[in-house]
mmCIF file of C-alpha atoms in Angstrom:
data_model
loop_
_atom_site.group_PDB
_atom_site.id
_atom_site.type_symbol
_atom_site.label_atom_id
_atom_site.label_comp_id
_atom_site.label_asym_id
_atom_site.label_seq_id
_atom_site.Cartn_x
_atom_site.Cartn_y
_atom_site.Cartn_z
ATOM 1 C CA MET A 1 54.913 -45.284 -63.425
ATOM 2 C CA GLU A 2 57.087 -44.049 -60.565
ATOM 3 C CA ILE A 3 54.274 -41.753 -59.409
ATOM 4 C CA VAL A 4 51.780 -44.638 -59.477
ATOM 5 C CA LYS A 5 54.166 -46.840 -57.484
ATOM 6 C CA GLY A 6 54.588 -44.042 -54.991
ATOM 7 C CA PHE A 7 50.836 -43.773 -54.439
ATOM 8 C CA GLU A 8 50.579 -47.562 -54.126
ATOM 9 C CA GLU A 9 53.149 -47.394 -51.311
ATOM 10 C CA ILE A 10 51.132 -44.622 -49.638
ATOM 11 C CA ASP A 11 47.992 -46.753 -49.863
ATOM 12 C CA ARG A 12 49.829 -49.789 -48.473
ATOM 13 C CA LEU A 13 50.787 -47.781 -45.393
ATOM 14 C CA HIS A 14 47.234 -46.413 -44.975
ATOM 15 C CA CYS A 15 48.574 -42.864 -45.251
ATOM 16 C CA LEU A 16 46.585 -40.022 -46.776
ATOM 17 C CA PRO A 17 44.180 -41.954 -49.046
ATOM 18 C CA PHE A 18 42.425 -38.620 -49.571
ATOM 19 C CA ILE A 19 45.377 -37.597 -51.810
ATOM 20 C CA LYS A 20 45.020 -40.828 -53.732
ATOM 21 C CA HIS A 21 41.313 -40.099 -54.131
ATOM 22 C CA LYS A 22 42.082 -36.714 -55.645
ATOM 23 C CA TRP A 23 44.668 -37.882 -58.203
ATOM 24 C CA MET A 24 44.057 -41.569 -58.810
ATOM 25 C CA ASN A 25 40.221 -41.731 -58.645
ATOM 26 C CA ALA A 26 40.177 -43.962 -55.579
ATOM 27 C CA SER A 27 37.061 -43.869 -53.402
ATOM 28 C CA PRO A 28 37.913 -43.881 -49.695
ATOM 29 C CA MET A 29 35.329 -41.156 -49.215
ATOM 30 C CA ASP A 30 32.528 -43.300 -50.566
ATOM 31 C CA GLY A 31 32.011 -45.133 -47.289
ATOM 32 C CA GLU A 32 28.240 -45.199 -47.096
ATOM 33 C CA GLU A 33 28.210 -48.950 -47.661
ATOM 34 C CA LYS A 34 30.081 -49.351 -44.370
ATOM 35 C CA THR A 35 27.075 -48.135 -42.419
ATOM 36 C CA GLU A 36 24.315 -49.234 -44.765
ATOM 37 C CA GLY A 37 21.291 -50.433 -42.841
ATOM 38 C CA LEU A 38 22.624 -49.070 -39.564
ATOM 39 C CA SER A 39 21.214 -45.540 -39.709
ATOM 40 C CA LEU A 40 19.629 -44.222 -36.521
ATOM 41 C CA GLU A 41 16.285 -42.517 -36.137
ATOM 42 C CA ALA A 42 16.471 -38.738 -35.873
ATOM 43 C CA LYS A 43 14.544 -37.825 -32.707
ATOM 44 C CA LEU A 44 16.335 -34.713 -31.451
ATOM 45 C CA GLY A 45 15.344 -31.171 -32.349
ATOM 46 C CA LEU A 46 17.448 -28.027 -32.455
ATOM 47 C CA LEU A 47 16.796 -27.236 -28.783
ATOM 48 C CA ASP A 48 17.881 -30.736 -27.746
ATOM 49 C CA ALA A 49 21.098 -30.436 -29.762
ATOM 50 C CA VAL A 50 21.838 -27.012 -28.275
ATOM 51 C CA ALA A 51 21.247 -28.335 -24.742
ATOM 52 C CA ILE A 52 23.538 -31.310 -25.349
ATOM 53 C CA ASN A 53 26.282 -29.001 -26.594
ATOM 54 C CA VAL A 54 25.833 -26.461 -23.793
ATOM 55 C CA GLY A 55 25.855 -29.272 -21.239
ATOM 56 C CA ALA A 56 29.083 -30.623 -22.724
ATOM 57 C CA ILE A 57 30.766 -27.193 -22.818
ATOM 58 C CA ILE A 58 29.676 -25.822 -19.449
ATOM 59 C CA GLY A 59 30.779 -28.822 -17.459
ATOM 60 C CA ALA A 60 33.250 -29.308 -14.662
ATOM 61 C CA GLY A 61 35.972 -27.656 -16.729
ATOM 62 C CA ILE A 62 35.014 -24.038 -16.168
ATOM 63 C CA PHE A 63 34.701 -24.503 -12.411
ATOM 64 C CA VAL A 64 38.198 -25.989 -12.301
ATOM 65 C CA VAL A 65 40.139 -23.728 -14.678
ATOM 66 C CA ILE A 66 38.583 -20.335 -13.924
ATOM 67 C CA GLY A 67 40.688 -19.919 -10.782
ATOM 68 C CA ILE A 68 43.855 -21.116 -12.527
ATOM 69 C CA ALA A 69 43.282 -18.786 -15.488
ATOM 70 C CA ALA A 70 42.557 -15.847 -13.186
ATOM 71 C CA GLY A 71 45.893 -16.456 -11.505
ATOM 72 C CA VAL A 72 47.787 -15.853 -14.766
ATOM 73 C CA ALA A 73 45.480 -13.387 -16.565
ATOM 74 C CA GLY A 74 44.597 -11.299 -13.531
ATOM 75 C CA SER A 75 41.593 -9.033 -13.801
ATOM 76 C CA ALA A 76 41.800 -9.362 -17.599
ATOM 77 C CA LEU A 77 40.320 -12.865 -17.289
ATOM 78 C CA PRO A 78 37.261 -11.892 -19.417
ATOM 79 C CA VAL A 79 39.656 -11.004 -22.264
ATOM 80 C CA SER A 80 41.205 -14.467 -22.013
ATOM 81 C CA MET A 81 37.712 -15.927 -22.204
ATOM 82 C CA LEU A 82 36.950 -13.918 -25.341
ATOM 83 C CA LEU A 83 40.169 -15.084 -26.991
ATOM 84 C CA ALA A 84 39.415 -18.698 -26.075
ATOM 85 C CA SER A 85 35.921 -18.365 -27.563
ATOM 86 C CA VAL A 86 37.382 -17.048 -30.843
ATOM 87 C CA ILE A 87 39.778 -19.999 -31.033
ATOM 88 C CA ALA A 88 36.903 -22.382 -30.270
ATOM 89 C CA PHE A 89 34.804 -20.708 -32.978
ATOM 90 C CA PHE A 90 37.426 -21.214 -35.682
ATOM 91 C CA THR A 91 37.924 -24.802 -34.558
ATOM 92 C CA ALA A 92 34.161 -25.351 -34.651
ATOM 93 C CA ILE A 93 33.976 -24.154 -38.264
ATOM 94 C CA SER A 94 35.705 -27.344 -39.420
ATOM 95 C CA PHE A 95 33.130 -29.472 -37.584
ATOM 96 C CA ILE A 96 30.322 -27.352 -39.020
ATOM 97 C CA GLU A 97 31.645 -27.898 -42.548
ATOM 98 C CA LEU A 98 31.935 -31.644 -42.022
ATOM 99 C CA SER A 99 28.502 -32.016 -40.421
ATOM 100 C CA SER A 100 26.944 -30.031 -43.281
ATOM 101 C CA TRP A 101 28.699 -32.286 -45.769
ATOM 102 C CA ARG A 102 27.771 -35.591 -44.157
ATOM 103 C CA PRO A 103 26.042 -35.723 -40.740
ATOM 104 C CA MET A 104 26.961 -39.044 -39.155
ATOM 105 C CA GLU A 105 26.815 -40.779 -35.811
ATOM 106 C CA GLY A 106 30.287 -41.111 -34.356
ATOM 107 C CA SER A 107 31.464 -38.475 -36.786
ATOM 108 C CA ILE A 108 34.890 -37.984 -35.209
ATOM 109 C CA TYR A 109 35.710 -41.567 -36.203
ATOM 110 C CA GLU A 110 33.860 -41.412 -39.517
ATOM 111 C CA TYR A 111 35.536 -38.270 -40.829
ATOM 112 C CA ALA A 112 39.017 -39.511 -39.948
ATOM 113 C CA TYR A 113 38.180 -42.897 -41.524
ATOM 114 C CA GLN A 114 36.918 -41.437 -44.785
ATOM 115 C CA LEU A 115 39.136 -38.389 -45.240
ATOM 116 C CA VAL A 116 42.457 -39.708 -43.905
ATOM 117 C CA SER A 117 42.580 -43.508 -43.567
ATOM 118 C CA PRO A 118 40.886 -46.423 -41.799
ATOM 119 C CA PHE A 119 43.827 -46.633 -39.401
ATOM 120 C CA CYS A 120 43.502 -42.947 -38.498
ATOM 121 C CA GLY A 121 39.788 -43.501 -37.993
ATOM 122 C CA PHE A 122 40.573 -46.372 -35.643
ATOM 123 C CA LEU A 123 43.048 -44.269 -33.643
ATOM 124 C CA THR A 124 40.739 -41.255 -33.506
ATOM 125 C CA GLY A 125 37.743 -43.312 -32.427
ATOM 126 C CA TRP A 126 39.607 -45.138 -29.690
ATOM 127 C CA MET A 127 41.319 -42.000 -28.385
ATOM 128 C CA TRP A 128 37.915 -40.307 -28.175
ATOM 129 C CA ILE A 129 36.369 -43.269 -26.343
ATOM 130 C CA VAL A 130 39.245 -43.680 -23.885
ATOM 131 C CA SER A 131 39.505 -39.944 -23.159
ATOM 132 C CA ASN A 132 35.774 -39.736 -22.466
ATOM 133 C CA ILE A 133 35.899 -42.783 -20.196
ATOM 134 C CA PHE A 134 38.598 -41.135 -18.103
ATOM 135 C CA ALA A 135 36.810 -37.772 -18.172
ATOM 136 C CA GLY A 136 33.526 -39.364 -17.104
ATOM 137 C CA ALA A 137 35.265 -41.249 -14.308
ATOM 138 C CA ALA A 138 36.990 -38.082 -13.084
ATOM 139 C CA VAL A 139 33.746 -36.094 -13.050
ATOM 140 C CA SER A 140 31.945 -38.955 -11.289
ATOM 141 C CA ILE A 141 34.595 -39.031 -8.568
ATOM 142 C CA GLY A 142 34.330 -35.263 -8.167
ATOM 143 C CA LEU A 143 30.555 -35.447 -7.807
ATOM 144 C CA ALA A 144 30.858 -38.416 -5.450
ATOM 145 C CA GLU A 145 33.165 -36.447 -3.163
ATOM 146 C CA HIS A 146 30.504 -33.760 -2.828
ATOM 147 C CA LEU A 147 27.710 -36.308 -2.292
ATOM 148 C CA HIS A 148 29.821 -38.096 0.310
ATOM 149 C CA ASN A 149 29.045 -35.250 2.710
ATOM 150 C CA LEU A 150 25.343 -36.123 2.399
ATOM 151 C CA LEU A 151 25.863 -39.895 2.316
ATOM 152 C CA PRO A 152 28.879 -40.549 4.567
ATOM 153 C CA ALA A 153 28.026 -44.236 4.900
ATOM 154 C CA LEU A 154 28.928 -44.873 1.246
ATOM 155 C CA PRO A 155 32.597 -44.725 0.185
ATOM 156 C CA THR A 156 33.461 -42.209 -2.526
ATOM 157 C CA LYS A 157 34.414 -44.871 -5.059
ATOM 158 C CA VAL A 158 31.130 -46.709 -4.537
ATOM 159 C CA LEU A 159 29.183 -43.488 -5.087
ATOM 160 C CA ALA A 160 31.220 -42.763 -8.226
ATOM 161 C CA THR A 161 30.450 -46.245 -9.548
ATOM 162 C CA ILE A 162 26.723 -45.787 -8.877
ATOM 163 C CA ILE A 163 26.776 -42.437 -10.688
ATOM 164 C CA CYS A 164 28.474 -43.988 -13.737
ATOM 165 C CA MET A 165 26.017 -46.896 -13.769
ATOM 166 C CA PHE A 166 23.032 -44.546 -13.462
ATOM 167 C CA PHE A 167 23.985 -42.392 -16.432
ATOM 168 C CA SER A 168 25.020 -45.431 -18.476
ATOM 169 C CA ALA A 169 21.591 -46.992 -17.864
ATOM 170 C CA LEU A 170 19.943 -43.672 -18.739
ATOM 171 C CA ASN A 171 21.718 -43.607 -22.100
ATOM 172 C CA LEU A 172 20.689 -47.204 -22.774
ATOM 173 C CA LEU A 173 17.027 -46.199 -22.408
ATOM 174 C CA GLY A 174 17.296 -44.105 -25.555
ATOM 175 C CA VAL A 175 18.451 -40.763 -26.850
ATOM 176 C CA LYS A 176 15.097 -39.078 -26.252
ATOM 177 C CA GLN A 177 14.994 -40.054 -22.575
ATOM 178 C CA SER A 178 18.623 -39.096 -21.931
ATOM 179 C CA SER A 179 18.103 -35.826 -23.806
ATOM 180 C CA PHE A 180 15.103 -35.007 -21.602
ATOM 181 C CA VAL A 181 17.167 -35.478 -18.439
ATOM 182 C CA ASN A 182 20.032 -33.506 -19.976
ATOM 183 C CA ASN A 183 17.685 -30.604 -20.755
ATOM 184 C CA ILE A 184 16.623 -30.497 -17.100
ATOM 185 C CA LEU A 185 20.217 -30.616 -15.844
ATOM 186 C CA VAL A 186 21.384 -27.928 -18.281
ATOM 187 C CA THR A 187 18.457 -25.668 -17.377
ATOM 188 C CA ALA A 188 19.231 -26.083 -13.670
ATOM 189 C CA LYS A 189 22.919 -25.384 -14.284
ATOM 190 C CA LEU A 190 22.206 -22.188 -16.238
ATOM 191 C CA LEU A 191 19.720 -21.008 -13.608
ATOM 192 C CA ILE A 192 22.309 -21.497 -10.855
ATOM 193 C CA LEU A 193 24.973 -19.631 -12.833
ATOM 194 C CA GLY A 194 22.455 -16.921 -13.692
ATOM 195 C CA PHE A 195 21.539 -16.508 -10.022
ATOM 196 C CA PHE A 196 25.217 -16.313 -9.063
ATOM 197 C CA THR A 197 25.824 -13.675 -11.731
ATOM 198 C CA PHE A 198 22.795 -11.557 -10.854
ATOM 199 C CA TYR A 199 23.210 -11.747 -7.084
ATOM 200 C CA GLY A 200 26.993 -11.495 -7.151
ATOM 201 C CA ALA A 201 26.913 -8.426 -9.405
ATOM 202 C CA LEU A 202 25.319 -6.494 -6.537
ATOM 203 C CA TYR A 203 28.485 -6.913 -4.464
ATOM 204 C CA ILE A 204 31.218 -6.338 -7.045
ATOM 205 C CA ASP A 205 34.179 -4.317 -5.786
ATOM 206 C CA PRO A 206 35.404 -2.078 -8.675
ATOM 207 C CA SER A 207 38.876 -1.901 -7.115
ATOM 208 C CA ASN A 208 39.395 -5.543 -8.102
ATOM 209 C CA PHE A 209 39.635 -4.345 -11.725
ATOM 210 C CA ALA A 210 42.142 -1.566 -10.967
ATOM 211 C CA ASP A 211 45.070 -3.460 -12.535
ATOM 212 C CA PHE A 212 43.113 -4.419 -15.679
ATOM 213 C CA ASN A 213 45.598 -4.749 -18.554
ATOM 214 C CA VAL A 214 44.593 -6.274 -21.873
ATOM 215 C CA PHE A 215 48.200 -6.549 -23.073
ATOM 216 C CA GLN A 216 49.766 -8.418 -20.189
ATOM 217 C CA PRO A 217 51.394 -11.729 -21.262
ATOM 218 C CA GLY A 218 49.198 -13.761 -18.939
ATOM 219 C CA VAL A 219 46.123 -13.012 -21.072
ATOM 220 C CA LEU A 220 47.254 -15.402 -23.821
ATOM 221 C CA TYR A 221 48.219 -18.069 -21.297
ATOM 222 C CA GLY A 222 44.819 -17.622 -19.655
ATOM 223 C CA ALA A 223 43.119 -18.133 -23.027
ATOM 224 C CA PHE A 224 45.090 -21.349 -23.456
ATOM 225 C CA ILE A 225 43.820 -22.589 -20.084
ATOM 226 C CA ILE A 226 40.218 -21.455 -20.631
ATOM 227 C CA PHE A 227 40.079 -23.213 -24.015
ATOM 228 C CA PHE A 228 39.939 -26.479 -22.055
ATOM 229 C CA ALA A 229 36.481 -25.396 -20.867
ATOM 230 C CA TYR A 230 35.250 -25.279 -24.493
ATOM 231 C CA GLY A 231 36.076 -28.924 -25.096
ATOM 232 C CA GLY A 232 32.500 -30.111 -25.660
ATOM 233 C CA PHE A 233 31.472 -27.838 -28.534
ATOM 234 C CA ALA A 234 31.522 -30.706 -31.067
ATOM 235 C CA ARG A 235 29.235 -33.029 -29.097
ATOM 236 C CA ALA A 236 26.230 -32.258 -31.319
ATOM 237 C CA VAL A 237 28.322 -33.250 -34.341
ATOM 238 C CA VAL A 238 29.035 -36.658 -32.802
ATOM 239 C CA ILE A 239 25.292 -37.416 -32.530
ATOM 240 C CA ALA A 240 24.373 -35.684 -35.820
ATOM 241 C CA GLU A 241 22.589 -38.723 -37.219
ATOM 242 C CA GLU A 242 20.048 -38.525 -34.383
ATOM 243 C CA VAL A 243 19.252 -34.836 -34.976
ATOM 244 C CA LYS A 244 16.351 -33.835 -37.208
ATOM 245 C CA ASP A 245 17.404 -31.901 -40.320
ATOM 246 C CA ALA A 246 20.994 -32.362 -39.175
ATOM 247 C CA ARG A 247 22.619 -30.436 -42.016
ATOM 248 C CA ARG A 248 20.901 -27.286 -40.771
ATOM 249 C CA ASN A 249 20.335 -27.919 -37.069
ATOM 250 C CA VAL A 250 23.758 -29.265 -36.086
ATOM 251 C CA PRO A 251 25.700 -26.200 -37.341
ATOM 252 C CA LYS A 252 23.108 -23.962 -35.673
ATOM 253 C CA ALA A 253 23.427 -25.917 -32.423
ATOM 254 C CA VAL A 254 27.223 -25.584 -32.431
ATOM 255 C CA LEU A 255 27.114 -21.823 -33.008
ATOM 256 C CA ILE A 256 24.264 -21.136 -30.567
ATOM 257 C CA SER A 257 25.887 -23.208 -27.829
ATOM 258 C CA LEU A 258 29.200 -21.393 -28.297
ATOM 259 C CA VAL A 259 27.481 -18.007 -28.009
ATOM 260 C CA VAL A 260 25.453 -19.049 -24.942
ATOM 261 C CA SER A 261 28.484 -20.598 -23.232
ATOM 262 C CA THR A 262 30.674 -17.580 -23.956
ATOM 263 C CA ILE A 263 28.080 -15.201 -22.498
ATOM 264 C CA PHE A 264 27.838 -17.253 -19.306
ATOM 265 C CA TYR A 265 31.620 -17.627 -19.074
ATOM 266 C CA LEU A 266 32.111 -13.865 -19.420
ATOM 267 C CA LEU A 267 29.443 -13.094 -16.836
ATOM 268 C CA VAL A 268 30.626 -15.672 -14.310
ATOM 269 C CA GLY A 269 34.293 -14.782 -14.807
ATOM 270 C CA SER A 270 33.687 -11.038 -14.494
ATOM 271 C CA VAL A 271 31.556 -11.406 -11.366
ATOM 272 C CA ALA A 272 34.046 -13.808 -9.772
ATOM 273 C CA ILE A 273 36.898 -11.338 -10.344
ATOM 274 C CA GLY A 274 34.739 -8.480 -9.096
ATOM 275 C CA LEU A 275 33.858 -10.330 -5.903
ATOM 276 C CA ILE A 276 37.170 -11.790 -4.761
ATOM 277 C CA GLY A 277 39.799 -10.404 -7.135
ATOM 278 C CA ALA A 278 42.217 -12.284 -9.344
ATOM 279 C CA ASN A 279 44.526 -13.205 -6.477
#
């Protein structure tokens, strides 16, 4: 009886209902009725999911943190990138397992709701929304500052607002339309990075790698910083319900996007160090 009362107290506080499910036959995981009749149409293929993930990973982050990470890791920056990719891979495994188990729209909220508690789902969902609002605003301001040189008549904040409104309207048109634009933007981004890597490799100065040291303490700190640039690897999981054959394609998209992003990060980081050095 004391054990039962203890679990009742846990349930009252919305703490760890998954434990209650295991030992008291509760059913917090059986949450399909919550979204019954609200399922979305799966319109995205594997390539679309990969592009969405790559676009989320290779964003503004890498262009911001690569210089900071190089300052602490030195010419061993590529090693920091490899370590960060390994950490991202092991983190991604949990999302792969969950998306294979139950692919859902808004999965970050759904998994916390069903496996931990409704309150944790609420907190997780709102933290994700708020963090992405701030991230989107920050990126919009950064882009607006660059566009301000071309359109000096418009204030930076006005340009940032227009950018946010444009992409919001694009998403409202539908996932297929926004995915099409995303595919174009991701392709352009990879082509630019590929051109930088190919052209820059012709001018690499080998002396910039003279102090290469895998075991210097800054390598781990650099990996910690670079991991920020892998923050979008779960984006395909969030939209899993809109991906065709999601149980197979979403895990593939996560893994493929991690491999593609890591290759580009290593190439760009190595060429950048080779051109201007870590300092």
